[in-house]
């Protein structure tokens, strides 16, 4: 499927509400659970998404539009969010993400992007040449991947509790590399 | 993690709202997309969850409590939902699921389950002996697995559109057997 700007924006706009329904008032212990040491907990995912709103998606879009391929994107630190979430309650972080995402979408709307601009190229520091359309598609998929990751990390808490049903619940055996 | 009845009920209670935020007002084409012929679309998942509310979880719970291991559960048809969703709008199905889930949780609450009862055994037609606690844990994991499946099916629509970012988005390459 080719991306359509209005559809991509509509998908990006719903992520804060999905996250909020998934995570607010979560029973104790579920926000900090993880699949293995060093992997993301639900709170980590939320921090990572907030940090991406600040430093990843919109800033890179602006670099493509203003400087093209000549100026590579700054590398994004996928664990740069640690200090952002320290001591914060989940409700506060959900609100922060919602605000930042709305800001991003308003900023994207103000860029008045046209379909013909989706082929504009930029330089990813590791992946090389990428286009504006690929960046927007990756933003959508990145959201969906991390929502699925949260659900997988939560499900994993009951891996033993389901007993023989494990055979019918493949989410319990997806590798945690697959976020 | 051992299951706690109040936590499991709280997790089950939030699924209708998560689904609603994910699926209502979805851009055209996204509700019926699928990873491969014969796999579930987002609408199919919703139908499957509705059908499970009607015929799977609570009915099996009652069989365990009333008849124990002597009476195996009825087999559950995972594609028995087809006629349920035919011609229906997603908003209508989301409302139906919300109502049925609330009914299920009220019925479970009325059973006044106690932790000591979670070890009560029943007979699954394929898996053999299972317990009430395992059934409740499987219900929670089943919800989470299908939420993650919807996100994966949606993400897959942009598999080609993300270009080189595919290397960083493993949700695009999880096998569709892993629902």
Short mmCIF file of C-alpha atoms in Angstrom, two decimals, chain A residues 1-4 7-8 10-11 14 17-18 20-30 60 73 124 126-127 129-131 133-135 137-138 140-142 144-145 147-148 151 154-155 157-158 161-165 167-172 174 177-179, chain B residues 1-4 7-8 10-11 14 17-18 20-30 60 73 124 126-127 129-131 133-135 137-138 140-142 144-145 147-148 151 154-155 157-158 161-165 167-172 174 177-179:
data_model
loop_
_atom_site.label_atom_id
_atom_site.label_comp_id
_atom_site.label_asym_id
_atom_site.label_seq_id
_atom_site.Cartn_x
_atom_site.Cartn_y
_atom_site.Cartn_z
CA UNK A 1 0.00 0.00 0.00
CA UNK A 2 1.25 3.49 -0.91
CA UNK A 3 0.94 5.97 1.90
CA UNK A 4 -1.69 8.66 1.76
CA UNK A 7 -4.58 8.38 6.30
CA UNK A 8 -1.10 8.34 7.84
CA UNK A 10 -5.22 9.84 11.02
CA UNK A 11 -3.39 6.70 12.16
CA UNK A 14 -5.05 7.78 17.41
CA UNK A 17 -5.70 7.35 23.05
CA UNK A 18 -4.86 3.69 22.40
CA UNK A 20 -3.97 5.67 27.37
CA UNK A 21 -6.61 2.93 27.31
CA UNK A 22 -3.87 0.30 27.51
CA UNK A 23 -1.79 1.82 30.30
CA UNK A 24 -3.66 4.14 32.65
CA UNK A 25 -4.71 2.68 35.99
CA UNK A 26 -2.63 -0.37 35.17
CA UNK A 27 -2.44 -2.90 38.02
CA UNK A 28 0.77 -2.51 40.02
CA UNK A 29 3.74 -4.40 38.60
CA UNK A 30 2.49 -4.39 35.01
CA UNK A 60 14.06 14.70 10.49
CA UNK A 73 19.90 13.20 10.41
CA UNK A 124 19.78 8.48 7.52
CA UNK A 126 22.92 4.32 9.25
CA UNK A 127 20.39 3.45 6.55
CA UNK A 129 19.17 7.53 1.45
CA UNK A 130 15.53 7.57 2.56
CA UNK A 131 12.53 9.58 1.41
CA UNK A 133 7.25 9.24 2.37
CA UNK A 134 9.31 6.40 3.85
CA UNK A 135 9.85 8.42 7.01
CA UNK A 137 5.32 5.34 6.81
CA UNK A 138 8.03 4.30 9.28
CA UNK A 140 3.16 4.88 11.60
CA UNK A 141 4.67 1.39 11.68
CA UNK A 142 6.90 2.35 14.62
CA UNK A 144 2.04 0.05 15.79
CA UNK A 145 5.13 -2.02 16.56
CA UNK A 147 1.80 -0.92 20.82
CA UNK A 148 2.13 -4.59 19.91
CA UNK A 151 0.76 -6.09 24.64
CA UNK A 154 2.11 -7.78 29.29
CA UNK A 155 0.92 -11.12 27.90
CA UNK A 157 3.56 -12.11 32.45
CA UNK A 158 0.98 -14.90 32.24
CA UNK A 161 -0.26 -19.11 34.22
CA UNK A 162 -2.03 -20.19 31.01
CA UNK A 163 -0.82 -23.79 31.36
CA UNK A 164 -1.66 -25.96 28.33
CA UNK A 165 -3.25 -23.01 26.49
CA UNK A 167 0.07 -24.00 22.55
CA UNK A 168 -2.75 -21.80 21.22
CA UNK A 169 -1.29 -18.43 22.25
CA UNK A 170 1.69 -17.78 19.98
CA UNK A 171 2.18 -14.24 21.34
CA UNK A 172 3.80 -15.98 24.34
CA UNK A 174 7.42 -14.52 19.81
CA UNK A 177 13.79 -9.16 19.45
CA UNK A 178 10.59 -8.62 17.49
CA UNK A 179 9.38 -5.31 18.81
CA UNK B 1 3.34 -14.21 37.59
CA UNK B 2 0.38 -15.87 39.31
CA UNK B 3 -2.97 -14.49 38.27
CA UNK B 4 -4.93 -12.30 40.66
CA UNK B 7 -6.09 -7.72 38.11
CA UNK B 8 -7.23 -10.16 35.43
CA UNK B 10 -9.24 -5.12 35.24
CA UNK B 11 -7.18 -6.13 32.21
CA UNK B 14 -10.08 -2.38 29.20
CA UNK B 17 -11.91 0.71 24.78
CA UNK B 18 -8.50 -0.17 23.33
CA UNK B 20 -12.48 1.14 19.88
CA UNK B 21 -9.57 3.60 19.81
CA UNK B 22 -7.73 1.36 17.35
CA UNK B 23 -10.56 0.64 14.94
CA UNK B 24 -13.33 3.24 14.88
CA UNK B 25 -13.25 5.73 12.01
CA UNK B 26 -10.49 3.65 10.46
CA UNK B 27 -9.44 4.84 6.99
CA UNK B 28 -11.09 2.83 4.25
CA UNK B 29 -9.28 -0.37 3.31
CA UNK B 30 -7.61 -0.85 6.70
CA UNK B 60 -16.42 -22.87 29.85
CA UNK B 73 -15.95 -28.08 26.86
CA UNK B 124 -10.51 -29.01 27.14
CA UNK B 126 -7.98 -30.90 22.62
CA UNK B 127 -5.68 -29.78 25.44
CA UNK B 129 -7.03 -31.10 31.81
CA UNK B 130 -6.97 -27.35 32.43
CA UNK B 131 -7.82 -25.24 35.46
CA UNK B 133 -7.08 -20.08 36.73
CA UNK B 134 -5.48 -21.14 33.46
CA UNK B 135 -8.68 -20.34 31.61
CA UNK B 137 -5.11 -16.23 32.28
CA UNK B 138 -5.64 -17.52 28.73
CA UNK B 140 -6.35 -12.15 29.15
CA UNK B 141 -3.49 -13.32 26.92
CA UNK B 142 -5.93 -14.07 24.08
CA UNK B 144 -3.58 -9.08 24.14
CA UNK B 145 -2.53 -11.43 21.34
CA UNK B 147 -4.75 -6.62 19.82
CA UNK B 148 -1.13 -7.15 18.79
CA UNK B 151 -1.51 -3.78 14.91
CA UNK B 154 -2.15 -2.85 9.91
CA UNK B 155 1.60 -2.26 10.05
CA UNK B 157 0.19 -2.56 4.90
CA UNK B 158 3.20 -0.21 4.91
CA UNK B 161 6.35 1.98 1.99
CA UNK B 162 8.94 2.21 4.80
CA UNK B 163 11.83 1.42 2.43
CA UNK B 164 15.17 0.95 4.24
CA UNK B 165 13.51 1.44 7.68
CA UNK B 167 15.50 -3.25 9.00
CA UNK B 168 14.51 -1.40 12.20
CA UNK B 169 10.85 -2.42 12.26
CA UNK B 170 10.73 -6.12 13.10
CA UNK B 171 6.91 -6.12 13.39
CA UNK B 172 6.99 -6.15 9.56
CA UNK B 174 7.00 -11.46 12.34
CA UNK B 177 1.36 -17.57 12.33
CA UNK B 178 2.17 -15.58 15.45
CA UNK B 179 -1.14 -14.09 16.33
#
